[in-house]
GROMACS .gro file of C-alpha atoms in nm:
model
  505
    1MET     CA    1  -1.194  -1.638   2.519
    2THR     CA    2  -1.570  -1.661   2.510
    3ASP     CA    3  -1.825  -1.676   2.237
    4ALA     CA    4  -2.179  -1.560   2.282
    5ASP     CA    5  -2.314  -1.825   2.048
    6GLY     CA    6  -2.090  -2.103   2.171
    7ALA     CA    7  -1.870  -2.135   1.865
    8ASP     CA    8  -1.553  -2.145   2.071
    9GLY     CA    9  -1.622  -2.478   2.229
   10ALA     CA   10  -1.634  -2.695   1.922
   11ASP     CA   11  -1.496  -2.774   1.583
   12GLY     CA   12  -1.127  -2.734   1.640
   13ALA     CA   13  -1.101  -2.526   1.956
   14ASP     CA   14  -0.911  -2.695   2.234
   15GLY     CA   15  -0.939  -2.456   2.524
   16GLU     CA   16  -0.637  -2.251   2.415
   17GLY     CA   17  -0.759  -2.152   2.072
   18ILE     CA   18  -0.889  -2.263   1.736
   19ARG     CA   19  -0.686  -2.475   1.497
   20VAL     CA   20  -0.640  -2.350   1.141
   21ALA     CA   21  -0.728  -2.690   0.996
   22SER     CA   22  -1.068  -2.693   1.167
   23PRO     CA   23  -1.385  -2.572   0.990
   24VAL     CA   24  -1.418  -2.285   1.239
   25GLY     CA   25  -1.056  -2.188   1.176
   26ARG     CA   26  -1.114  -2.165   0.804
   27TRP     CA   27  -1.426  -1.954   0.859
   28VAL     CA   28  -1.235  -1.715   1.085
   29VAL     CA   29  -0.962  -1.666   0.825
   30LEU     CA   30  -1.220  -1.611   0.552
   31THR     CA   31  -1.407  -1.355   0.761
   32THR     CA   32  -1.100  -1.150   0.846
   33VAL     CA   33  -0.980  -1.159   0.486
   34LEU     CA   34  -1.317  -1.038   0.358
   35GLY     CA   35  -1.327  -0.756   0.611
   36SER     CA   36  -0.976  -0.629   0.549
   37SER     CA   37  -1.022  -0.671   0.172
   38MET     CA   38  -1.305  -0.418   0.174
   39ALA     CA   39  -1.072  -0.145   0.294
   40LEU     CA   40  -0.783  -0.276   0.085
   41LEU     CA   41  -0.975  -0.280  -0.243
   42ASP     CA   42  -1.085   0.080  -0.201
   43SER     CA   43  -0.730   0.191  -0.126
   44THR     CA   44  -0.586   0.015  -0.431
   45VAL     CA   45  -0.837   0.142  -0.686
   46ILE     CA   46  -0.955   0.486  -0.571
   47ASN     CA   47  -0.660   0.669  -0.732
   48VAL     CA   48  -0.726   0.496  -1.063
   49ALA     CA   49  -1.087   0.616  -1.052
   50LEU     CA   50  -1.008   0.982  -0.977
   51PRO     CA   51  -0.996   1.121  -1.334
   52ARG     CA   52  -1.331   0.958  -1.415
   53ILE     CA   53  -1.484   1.082  -1.088
   54GLY     CA   54  -1.367   1.436  -1.166
   55GLU     CA   55  -1.509   1.420  -1.518
   56ASP     CA   56  -1.842   1.274  -1.407
   57LEU     CA   57  -1.900   1.508  -1.113
   58GLY     CA   58  -1.739   1.816  -1.269
   59THR     CA   59  -1.493   1.868  -0.984
   60ASP     CA   60  -1.156   2.039  -0.958
   61LEU     CA   61  -0.830   1.892  -0.827
   62ALA     CA   62  -0.905   1.999  -0.468
   63ALA     CA   63  -1.220   1.785  -0.464
   64LEU     CA   64  -1.022   1.486  -0.589
   65GLN     CA   65  -0.768   1.543  -0.313
   66TRP     CA   66  -1.048   1.546  -0.057
   67THR     CA   67  -1.193   1.229  -0.207
   68VAL     CA   68  -0.872   1.053  -0.108
   69ASN     CA   69  -0.797   1.246   0.210
   70ALA     CA   70  -1.140   1.243   0.376
   71TYR     CA   71  -1.105   0.867   0.416
   72MET     CA   72  -0.745   0.877   0.537
   73LEU     CA   73  -0.822   1.163   0.776
   74THR     CA   74  -1.085   0.982   0.982
   75LEU     CA   75  -0.899   0.652   0.956
   76ALA     CA   76  -0.567   0.796   1.078
   77GLY     CA   77  -0.734   0.992   1.356
   78LEU     CA   78  -0.953   0.712   1.491
   79ILE     CA   79  -0.769   0.385   1.424
   80LEU     CA   80  -0.611   0.365   1.771
   81LEU     CA   81  -0.945   0.443   1.931
   82GLY     CA   82  -1.106   0.171   1.717
   83GLY     CA   83  -0.856  -0.083   1.845
   84ALA     CA   84  -0.926   0.020   2.204
   85LEU     CA   85  -1.301  -0.021   2.151
   86GLY     CA   86  -1.244  -0.375   2.028
   87ASP     CA   87  -1.028  -0.458   2.328
   88ARG     CA   88  -1.297  -0.331   2.565
   89PHE     CA   89  -1.629  -0.427   2.406
   90GLY     CA   90  -1.530  -0.729   2.199
   91ARG     CA   91  -1.320  -0.753   1.888
   92ARG     CA   92  -1.579  -0.942   1.687
   93ARG     CA   93  -1.853  -0.698   1.784
   94VAL     CA   94  -1.655  -0.391   1.685
   95PHE     CA   95  -1.528  -0.563   1.369
   96VAL     CA   96  -1.883  -0.645   1.258
   97LEU     CA   97  -1.996  -0.292   1.339
   98GLY     CA   98  -1.707  -0.160   1.130
   99VAL     CA   99  -1.797  -0.382   0.834
  100ILE     CA  100  -2.161  -0.268   0.844
  101TRP     CA  101  -2.059   0.095   0.884
  102PHE     CA  102  -1.812   0.067   0.596
  103ALA     CA  103  -2.074  -0.094   0.371
  104VAL     CA  104  -2.335   0.175   0.440
  105ALA     CA  105  -2.077   0.447   0.374
  106SER     CA  106  -1.976   0.267   0.052
  107LEU     CA  107  -2.339   0.272  -0.060
  108LEU     CA  108  -2.347   0.647   0.001
  109CYS     CA  109  -2.028   0.684  -0.205
  110GLY     CA  110  -2.179   0.479  -0.485
  111ILE     CA  111  -2.493   0.692  -0.512
  112ALA     CA  112  -2.334   1.030  -0.434
  113PRO     CA  113  -2.492   1.296  -0.661
  114ASN     CA  114  -2.206   1.542  -0.620
  115ALA     CA  115  -1.853   1.580  -0.488
  116GLU     CA  116  -1.963   1.714  -0.149
  117VAL     CA  117  -2.170   1.405  -0.070
  118LEU     CA  118  -1.892   1.177  -0.197
  119ILE     CA  119  -1.635   1.344   0.028
  120ALA     CA  120  -1.862   1.321   0.332
  121ALA     CA  121  -1.931   0.954   0.259
  122ARG     CA  122  -1.559   0.887   0.224
  123ALA     CA  123  -1.505   1.037   0.569
  124LEU     CA  124  -1.770   0.798   0.702
  125GLN     CA  125  -1.588   0.513   0.528
  126GLY     CA  126  -1.279   0.605   0.724
  127VAL     CA  127  -1.471   0.571   1.051
  128GLY     CA  128  -1.580   0.223   0.948
  129GLY     CA  129  -1.224   0.140   0.848
  130ALA     CA  130  -1.097   0.253   1.189
  131LEU     CA  131  -1.338   0.005   1.350
  132LEU     CA  132  -1.273  -0.297   1.127
  133THR     CA  133  -0.904  -0.260   1.042
  134PRO     CA  134  -0.757  -0.321   1.389
  135GLY     CA  135  -1.002  -0.604   1.448
  136SER     CA  136  -0.900  -0.809   1.144
  137LEU     CA  137  -0.560  -0.919   1.268
  138ALA     CA  138  -0.660  -0.886   1.635
  139ILE     CA  139  -0.927  -1.154   1.590
  140ILE     CA  140  -0.672  -1.393   1.444
  141GLN     CA  141  -0.422  -1.327   1.721
  142ALA     CA  142  -0.687  -1.376   1.991
  143SER     CA  143  -0.873  -1.671   1.837
  144PHE     CA  144  -0.611  -1.919   1.719
  145HIS     CA  145  -0.400  -2.160   1.919
  146PRO     CA  146  -0.050  -2.014   1.973
  147ASP     CA  147   0.101  -2.291   1.759
  148ASP     CA  148  -0.125  -2.197   1.467
  149ARG     CA  149  -0.116  -1.818   1.483
  150ALA     CA  150   0.176  -1.777   1.245
  151ARG     CA  151   0.009  -2.006   0.991
  152ALA     CA  152  -0.323  -1.822   1.027
  153VAL     CA  153  -0.155  -1.486   0.977
  154GLY     CA  154   0.025  -1.628   0.674
  155LEU     CA  155  -0.305  -1.738   0.522
  156TRP     CA  156  -0.460  -1.401   0.602
  157SER     CA  157  -0.165  -1.220   0.447
  158GLY     CA  158  -0.149  -1.444   0.140
  159LEU     CA  159  -0.520  -1.431   0.064
  160GLY     CA  160  -0.517  -1.057   0.123
  161GLY     CA  161  -0.229  -1.036  -0.121
  162VAL     CA  162  -0.440  -1.207  -0.385
  163GLY     CA  163  -0.701  -0.938  -0.324
  164ALA     CA  164  -0.437  -0.668  -0.362
  165ALA     CA  165  -0.325  -0.821  -0.691
  166VAL     CA  166  -0.680  -0.857  -0.825
  167GLY     CA  167  -0.779  -0.506  -0.711
  168PRO     CA  168  -0.620  -0.306  -0.995
  169PHE     CA  169  -0.766  -0.540  -1.260
  170LEU     CA  170  -1.109  -0.539  -1.104
  171GLY     CA  171  -1.109  -0.168  -1.022
  172GLY     CA  172  -0.986  -0.065  -1.364
  173TRP     CA  173  -1.241  -0.287  -1.534
  174LEU     CA  174  -1.520  -0.141  -1.321
  175VAL     CA  175  -1.415   0.217  -1.393
  176ASP     CA  176  -1.385   0.154  -1.768
  177GLY     CA  177  -1.700  -0.063  -1.779
  178PRO     CA  178  -1.997  -0.020  -1.543
  179GLY     CA  179  -1.847   0.298  -1.396
  180TRP     CA  180  -1.651   0.427  -1.098
  181ARG     CA  181  -1.951   0.398  -0.862
  182TRP     CA  182  -1.916   0.019  -0.869
  183VAL     CA  183  -1.575   0.050  -0.705
  184PHE     CA  184  -1.771   0.138  -0.390
  185LEU     CA  185  -2.082  -0.071  -0.449
  186LEU     CA  186  -1.866  -0.383  -0.473
  187ASN     CA  187  -1.827  -0.364  -0.094
  188LEU     CA  188  -2.194  -0.443  -0.038
  189PRO     CA  189  -2.185  -0.812  -0.140
  190LEU     CA  190  -1.857  -0.856   0.049
  191ALA     CA  191  -2.022  -0.720   0.364
  192ALA     CA  192  -2.332  -0.933   0.305
  193VAL     CA  193  -2.112  -1.244   0.324
  194CYS     CA  194  -1.874  -1.121   0.595
  195VAL     CA  195  -2.125  -1.017   0.863
  196PRO     CA  196  -2.331  -1.337   0.896
  197VAL     CA  197  -2.019  -1.554   0.877
  198ALA     CA  198  -1.856  -1.348   1.152
  199LEU     CA  199  -2.162  -1.367   1.376
  200ARG     CA  200  -2.196  -1.741   1.322
  201HIS     CA  201  -1.836  -1.863   1.331
  202VAL     CA  202  -1.598  -1.608   1.483
  203PRO     CA  203  -1.548  -1.638   1.860
  204GLU     CA  204  -1.569  -1.322   2.066
  205SER     CA  205  -1.263  -1.201   2.253
  206ARG     CA  206  -1.175  -0.908   2.477
  207ASP     CA  207  -0.878  -0.778   2.669
  208PRO     CA  208  -0.958  -0.845   3.036
  209ASP     CA  209  -0.699  -0.586   3.139
  210ALA     CA  210  -0.856  -0.302   2.939
  211HIS     CA  211  -0.942  -0.026   3.181
  212GLY     CA  212  -0.977   0.348   3.216
  213ARG     CA  213  -1.162   0.597   3.004
  214PHE     CA  214  -1.132   0.613   2.628
  215ASP     CA  215  -0.915   0.895   2.500
  216VAL     CA  216  -1.189   1.050   2.290
  217LEU     CA  217  -1.049   1.399   2.343
  218GLY     CA  218  -0.707   1.294   2.215
  219ALA     CA  219  -0.856   1.129   1.907
  220ALA     CA  220  -1.073   1.434   1.834
  221LEU     CA  221  -0.780   1.676   1.871
  222ALA     CA  222  -0.558   1.467   1.644
  223ALA     CA  223  -0.826   1.436   1.374
  224LEU     CA  224  -0.918   1.806   1.387
  225ALA     CA  225  -0.554   1.915   1.374
  226LEU     CA  226  -0.495   1.699   1.066
  227ALA     CA  227  -0.820   1.823   0.909
  228LEU     CA  228  -0.735   2.191   0.949
  229VAL     CA  229  -0.379   2.155   0.821
  230THR     CA  230  -0.506   1.948   0.528
  231TYR     CA  231  -0.771   2.210   0.448
  232ALA     CA  232  -0.511   2.486   0.443
  233LEU     CA  233  -0.277   2.292   0.214
  234ILE     CA  234  -0.551   2.195  -0.033
  235GLU     CA  235  -0.727   2.531  -0.048
  236VAL     CA  236  -0.432   2.770  -0.063
  237PRO     CA  237  -0.380   2.730  -0.443
  238GLU     CA  238  -0.732   2.857  -0.506
  239GLN     CA  239  -0.790   3.092  -0.210
  240GLY     CA  240  -0.436   3.215  -0.155
  241ALA     CA  241  -0.340   3.350   0.186
  242SER     CA  242  -0.701   3.417   0.282
  243VAL     CA  243  -0.828   3.453   0.637
  244MET     CA  244  -0.981   3.104   0.618
  245VAL     CA  245  -0.660   2.939   0.499
  246ILE     CA  246  -0.435   3.115   0.751
  247GLY     CA  247  -0.685   3.053   1.031
  248ALA     CA  248  -0.707   2.683   0.944
  249ALA     CA  249  -0.329   2.646   0.938
  250LEU     CA  250  -0.285   2.823   1.273
  251GLY     CA  251  -0.576   2.631   1.422
  252GLY     CA  252  -0.423   2.302   1.314
  253VAL     CA  253  -0.092   2.390   1.478
  254VAL     CA  254  -0.265   2.498   1.801
  255LEU     CA  255  -0.477   2.181   1.816
  256GLY     CA  256  -0.168   1.970   1.745
  257ALA     CA  257   0.008   2.130   2.040
  258ALA     CA  258  -0.302   2.077   2.253
  259PHE     CA  259  -0.303   1.708   2.155
  260VAL     CA  260   0.055   1.669   2.279
  261GLN     CA  261  -0.030   1.834   2.610
  262VAL     CA  262  -0.342   1.621   2.659
  263GLU     CA  263  -0.150   1.301   2.593
  264ARG     CA  264   0.116   1.402   2.845
  265ARG     CA  265  -0.137   1.462   3.121
  266ARG     CA  266  -0.385   1.177   3.075
  267ALA     CA  267  -0.359   0.864   3.288
  268ASP     CA  268  -0.449   0.645   2.988
  269PRO     CA  269  -0.346   0.838   2.677
  270MET     CA  270  -0.412   0.714   2.326
  271VAL     CA  271  -0.045   0.778   2.241
  272PRO     CA  272   0.163   0.746   2.560
  273PRO     CA  273   0.459   0.986   2.531
  274SER     CA  274   0.673   0.734   2.722
  275ILE     CA  275   0.680   0.504   2.421
  276PHE     CA  276   0.890   0.762   2.236
  277ALA     CA  277   1.160   0.732   2.501
  278SER     CA  278   1.296   0.461   2.274
  279ARG     CA  279   1.527   0.639   2.029
  280GLN     CA  280   1.490   0.350   1.787
  281PHE     CA  281   1.109   0.367   1.796
  282THR     CA  282   1.109   0.742   1.738
  283ALA     CA  283   1.357   0.716   1.452
  284VAL     CA  284   1.176   0.436   1.272
  285ASN     CA  285   0.847   0.628   1.290
  286ILE     CA  286   1.015   0.930   1.132
  287VAL     CA  287   1.145   0.699   0.859
  288THR     CA  288   0.791   0.560   0.822
  289PHE     CA  289   0.653   0.910   0.782
  290CYS     CA  290   0.905   0.996   0.509
  291VAL     CA  291   0.853   0.668   0.323
  292TYR     CA  292   0.473   0.669   0.326
  293ALA     CA  293   0.446   1.037   0.247
  294ALA     CA  294   0.651   0.967  -0.067
  295LEU     CA  295   0.449   0.656  -0.156
  296GLY     CA  296   0.115   0.829  -0.092
  297GLY     CA  297   0.208   1.118  -0.319
  298PHE     CA  298   0.353   0.888  -0.583
  299PHE     CA  299   0.050   0.662  -0.621
  300PHE     CA  300  -0.193   0.955  -0.615
  301LEU     CA  301  -0.013   1.144  -0.891
  302SER     CA  302   0.107   0.849  -1.099
  303ALA     CA  303  -0.241   0.707  -1.152
  304ILE     CA  304  -0.350   1.044  -1.294
  305GLN     CA  305  -0.030   1.086  -1.497
  306LEU     CA  306  -0.075   0.750  -1.666
  307GLN     CA  307  -0.432   0.832  -1.770
  308VAL     CA  308  -0.427   1.205  -1.840
  309VAL     CA  309  -0.078   1.235  -1.990
  310ALA     CA  310   0.022   0.889  -2.113
  311GLY     CA  311  -0.328   0.808  -2.239
  312TYR     CA  312  -0.380   0.481  -2.048
  313SER     CA  313  -0.725   0.354  -1.965
  314ALA     CA  314  -0.824   0.312  -1.600
  315LEU     CA  315  -0.758  -0.061  -1.632
  316GLY     CA  316  -0.423   0.006  -1.796
  317ALA     CA  317  -0.319   0.252  -1.526
  318GLY     CA  318  -0.418   0.011  -1.250
  319THR     CA  319  -0.234  -0.285  -1.395
  320ALA     CA  320   0.070  -0.074  -1.485
  321LEU     CA  321   0.152  -0.039  -1.115
  322LEU     CA  322   0.078  -0.404  -1.036
  323PRO     CA  323   0.444  -0.524  -1.038
  324THR     CA  324   0.501  -0.349  -0.704
  325THR     CA  325   0.233  -0.568  -0.544
  326VAL     CA  326   0.359  -0.885  -0.712
  327LEU     CA  327   0.715  -0.822  -0.592
  328MET     CA  328   0.588  -0.759  -0.240
  329LEU     CA  329   0.396  -1.087  -0.242
  330LEU     CA  330   0.688  -1.290  -0.375
  331PHE     CA  331   0.980  -1.152  -0.177
  332SER     CA  332   0.863  -0.975   0.139
  333ALA     CA  333   0.911  -1.284   0.356
  334SER     CA  334   1.269  -1.328   0.232
  335ALA     CA  335   1.341  -0.960   0.288
  336GLY     CA  336   1.204  -0.988   0.639
  337ASP     CA  337   1.433  -1.283   0.712
  338LEU     CA  338   1.733  -1.094   0.574
  339GLY     CA  339   1.651  -0.789   0.784
  340ARG     CA  340   1.620  -1.008   1.091
  341ARG     CA  341   1.968  -1.149   1.034
  342ILE     CA  342   2.158  -0.831   0.947
  343GLY     CA  343   1.953  -0.571   1.134
  344PRO     CA  344   1.744  -0.282   1.001
  345ARG     CA  345   2.010  -0.024   0.915
  346VAL     CA  346   2.112  -0.163   0.574
  347PRO     CA  347   1.763  -0.246   0.437
  348LEU     CA  348   1.613   0.079   0.569
  349THR     CA  349   1.898   0.274   0.412
  350VAL     CA  350   1.910   0.092   0.077
  351GLY     CA  351   1.535   0.034   0.034
  352PRO     CA  352   1.431   0.402   0.029
  353LEU     CA  353   1.715   0.482  -0.213
  354LEU     CA  354   1.594   0.212  -0.453
  355ALA     CA  355   1.237   0.339  -0.426
  356ALA     CA  356   1.357   0.696  -0.488
  357THR     CA  357   1.535   0.577  -0.802
  358GLY     CA  358   1.212   0.416  -0.923
  359MET     CA  359   1.023   0.742  -0.873
  360LEU     CA  360   1.284   0.938  -1.067
  361LEU     CA  361   1.256   0.684  -1.351
  362MET     CA  362   0.886   0.775  -1.371
  363LEU     CA  363   0.999   1.109  -1.513
  364ARG     CA  364   1.036   0.922  -1.843
  365VAL     CA  365   0.659   0.860  -1.853
  366GLY     CA  366   0.499   1.116  -2.081
  367PRO     CA  367   0.267   1.126  -2.383
  368GLY     CA  368   0.272   0.794  -2.567
  369ALA     CA  369   0.496   0.632  -2.307
  370SER     CA  370   0.594   0.273  -2.377
  371TYR     CA  371   0.509   0.039  -2.093
  372PRO     CA  372   0.808  -0.199  -2.135
  373LYS     CA  373   1.062   0.081  -2.185
  374ASP     CA  374   0.930   0.363  -1.967
  375VAL     CA  375   0.683   0.244  -1.704
  376LEU     CA  376   0.792  -0.111  -1.619
  377PRO     CA  377   1.154  -0.029  -1.526
  378ALA     CA  378   1.031   0.245  -1.289
  379VAL     CA  379   0.773   0.031  -1.108
  380MET     CA  380   1.010  -0.266  -1.089
  381VAL     CA  381   1.282  -0.060  -0.919
  382LEU     CA  382   1.020   0.099  -0.693
  383GLY     CA  383   0.887  -0.246  -0.606
  384LEU     CA  384   1.235  -0.373  -0.521
  385GLY     CA  385   1.279  -0.078  -0.290
  386MET     CA  386   0.948  -0.149  -0.116
  387VAL     CA  387   1.038  -0.517  -0.080
  388THR     CA  388   1.369  -0.421   0.077
  389LEU     CA  389   1.229  -0.179   0.332
  390VAL     CA  390   0.870  -0.269   0.432
  391ALA     CA  391   0.915  -0.594   0.625
  392PRO     CA  392   1.227  -0.474   0.812
  393LEU     CA  393   1.044  -0.150   0.890
  394THR     CA  394   0.760  -0.343   1.053
  395ALA     CA  395   0.995  -0.571   1.245
  396THR     CA  396   1.196  -0.275   1.371
  397VAL     CA  397   0.886  -0.097   1.500
  398LEU     CA  398   0.788  -0.404   1.699
  399ALA     CA  399   1.139  -0.481   1.822
  400ALA     CA  400   1.196  -0.125   1.944
  401VAL     CA  401   0.954  -0.167   2.237
  402GLU     CA  402   0.886  -0.435   2.494
  403THR     CA  403   0.662  -0.721   2.383
  404GLY     CA  404   0.365  -0.601   2.587
  405ARG     CA  405   0.350  -0.276   2.388
  406ALA     CA  406   0.394  -0.430   2.042
  407GLY     CA  407   0.031  -0.379   1.945
  408LEU     CA  408   0.038  -0.017   2.056
  409ALA     CA  409   0.363   0.040   1.867
  410SER     CA  410   0.217  -0.113   1.552
  411GLY     CA  411  -0.096   0.101   1.583
  412ILE     CA  412   0.104   0.422   1.622
  413ASN     CA  413   0.317   0.328   1.322
  414ASN     CA  414   0.001   0.252   1.124
  415ALA     CA  415  -0.145   0.593   1.209
  416ALA     CA  416   0.183   0.768   1.123
  417ALA     CA  417   0.189   0.603   0.781
  418ARG     CA  418  -0.168   0.705   0.702
  419ALA     CA  419  -0.117   1.060   0.828
  420ALA     CA  420   0.193   1.086   0.608
  421GLY     CA  421  -0.003   0.984   0.299
  422LEU     CA  422  -0.280   1.226   0.392
  423LEU     CA  423  -0.045   1.525   0.420
  424ALA     CA  424   0.146   1.429   0.105
  425VAL     CA  425  -0.169   1.420  -0.108
  426ALA     CA  426  -0.261   1.761   0.032
  427ALA     CA  427   0.080   1.926   0.004
  428LEU     CA  428   0.241   1.789  -0.314
  429PRO     CA  429   0.004   1.954  -0.566
  430LEU     CA  430   0.061   2.284  -0.384
  431LEU     CA  431   0.440   2.248  -0.380
  432ALA     CA  432   0.446   2.138  -0.745
  433GLY     CA  433   0.230   2.432  -0.853
  434MET     CA  434  -0.073   2.236  -0.973
  435GLY     CA  435  -0.374   2.454  -1.046
  436PRO     CA  436  -0.735   2.352  -0.968
  437GLU     CA  437  -0.787   2.227  -1.325
  438ALA     CA  438  -0.442   2.075  -1.378
  439TYR     CA  439  -0.568   1.718  -1.408
  440ARG     CA  440  -0.779   1.818  -1.710
  441ASP     CA  441  -0.478   1.950  -1.908
  442ALA     CA  442  -0.216   1.692  -2.009
  443GLY     CA  443   0.057   1.949  -2.065
  444GLU     CA  444   0.007   2.129  -1.735
  445PHE     CA  445  -0.019   1.808  -1.534
  446ALA     CA  446   0.292   1.662  -1.699
  447SER     CA  447   0.503   1.965  -1.610
  448THR     CA  448   0.388   1.966  -1.248
  449PHE     CA  449   0.435   1.588  -1.225
  450ARG     CA  450   0.799   1.639  -1.327
  451ARG     CA  451   0.837   1.876  -1.033
  452ALA     CA  452   0.656   1.649  -0.787
  453MET     CA  453   0.851   1.326  -0.844
  454PRO     CA  454   1.186   1.467  -0.727
  455MET     CA  455   1.009   1.588  -0.412
  456CYS     CA  456   0.882   1.236  -0.343
  457ALA     CA  457   1.229   1.098  -0.410
  458GLY     CA  458   1.373   1.358  -0.174
  459LEU     CA  459   1.148   1.237   0.108
  460LEU     CA  460   1.278   0.884   0.054
  461VAL     CA  461   1.639   1.001   0.057
  462ALA     CA  462   1.568   1.185   0.384
  463GLY     CA  463   1.425   0.864   0.529
  464SER     CA  464   1.733   0.674   0.415
  465VAL     CA  465   1.969   0.922   0.581
  466ILE     CA  466   1.771   0.916   0.906
  467ALA     CA  467   1.776   0.534   0.907
  468PHE     CA  468   2.151   0.523   0.846
  469TRP     CA  469   2.236   0.765   1.126
  470SER     CA  470   1.972   0.668   1.382
  471LEU     CA  471   1.910   0.294   1.370
  472ARG     CA  472   2.112   0.026   1.536
  473THR     CA  473   2.111  -0.348   1.473
  474VAL     CA  474   1.817  -0.520   1.641
  475PRO     CA  475   1.897  -0.857   1.802
  476ALA     CA  476   1.721  -1.135   1.614
  477ALA     CA  477   1.549  -1.250   1.932
  478ARG     CA  478   1.374  -0.915   1.964
  479ALA     CA  479   1.263  -0.908   1.600
  480GLU     CA  480   1.125  -1.259   1.599
  481ALA     CA  481   0.847  -1.391   1.381
  482ARG     CA  482   0.590  -1.125   1.432
  483PRO     CA  483   0.375  -1.110   1.120
  484ALA     CA  484   0.493  -0.857   0.868
  485CYS     CA  485   0.204  -0.769   0.644
  486SER     CA  486   0.297  -0.749   0.279
  487THR     CA  487  -0.054  -0.703   0.152
  488HIS     CA  488  -0.130  -0.356   0.281
  489CYS     CA  489   0.153  -0.170   0.119
  490GLY     CA  490  -0.019  -0.041  -0.188
  491VAL     CA  491  -0.169   0.304  -0.215
  492SER     CA  492  -0.124   0.502   0.104
  493ALA     CA  493  -0.124   0.192   0.314
  494PRO     CA  494   0.078   0.106   0.624
  495PRO     CA  495   0.305  -0.192   0.679
  496LEU     CA  496   0.107  -0.372   0.945
  497GLU     CA  497  -0.238  -0.370   1.091
  498PRO     CA  498  -0.242  -0.324   1.469
  499GLU     CA  499  -0.231  -0.632   1.685
  500PRO     CA  500  -0.450  -0.670   1.992
  501ARG     CA  501  -0.310  -0.460   2.270
  502PRO     CA  502  -0.266  -0.604   2.618
  503ARG     CA  503  -0.421  -0.298   2.775
  504HIS     CA  504  -0.645  -0.007   2.685
  505THR     CA  505  -0.458   0.285   2.537
   0.00000   0.00000   0.00000
């Protein structure tokens, strides 16, 4: 580990890494928390802001879907490439570049004069997120002494959890007060603190074994395939089976097939097909897809349902869903320990069923819904389901492959979770029969919401069945104390940020 400005040789570093108790150690934790919090805050509050964005910019439902999906599209398509860039060129350097990029894109979101500019800026935000997200945890793993890594990750996770808990309050207050644009502009002061601290205090690190060419073609094919399929799903309610919609759908399928072929033939693929030789790894990623598709659709639609149908303010809608985050913060570690002792089959079977029950309880939320009687029971049961499944899901992903490929496995799982949320936000309004103006009409949105929630629950039941039939018990030694992130499991978010990979992928 080297540091261009010499920070690695003093103040707590001992040749093998920094100590958490040292001043440099505290600065490193602060920097990574600030960076990851930028992406986290946007993900936890954007859904709450959607009705106000639509009203202010005069957009239809499709534009609101793209406001969410443009970010997830570029993030899901480029996150593995972003991790590889950090391994090769320096994790601090790429992290700082990602923070700056994200801040500039946030500024563009905050001043966007229309929906088209906002959507384009959100796509740029996703590029920045793909650069900074892998680097946050990778910097901790590479910088700290092995004896202190678990503690550093715990601090990172705990402080990030505080940000996740504060996000709905802060975001709702901003939307109801100064306006939705401040949800994005808030990232500017965070970046203004994060960048100089990172340059001054965070040691640089690289993977000396990173080699080969970057799989830019694979990343481009994956992103374009997702983009075309997403376009077809979002636009078909308005355009019908037009030439553009059918062409986009077919093009997405063709590019998806081309991506698979490219990955099979490359010497250094972004997603090595050999990693799916593990039946357990393949199964748990299918479960991940089902779970995060359901969660992505749920949080997207529920935030609108609470405001448009139940009459909640933006702040009220944001805080109404807060118990899921609180439960994750309080009990994820215990759930992870339980899953490590009994294996993943039981928690990954029971957890999705609990979450599905919570989503079905949301069917009680309608005009004038009572929070204690109607909303709270639903989000509590949903939160218990997430607590039960998320940490064991992460541990199972990592335990399903050899230790040297843990970072790659985590990155693939991360991308699968984000792609699932992306497709769910695109497909659910179509499947539920939501028209372009549905979010403006309480009656129409309520009826389509009642059709959508059973679909989300059905995805969770499918994930539960797959887990029951496909997963075996993982020996505790294989599922050892790798950090399970409980702070990134809010809206459309994956269970774990990628760790530094031992080689370029």
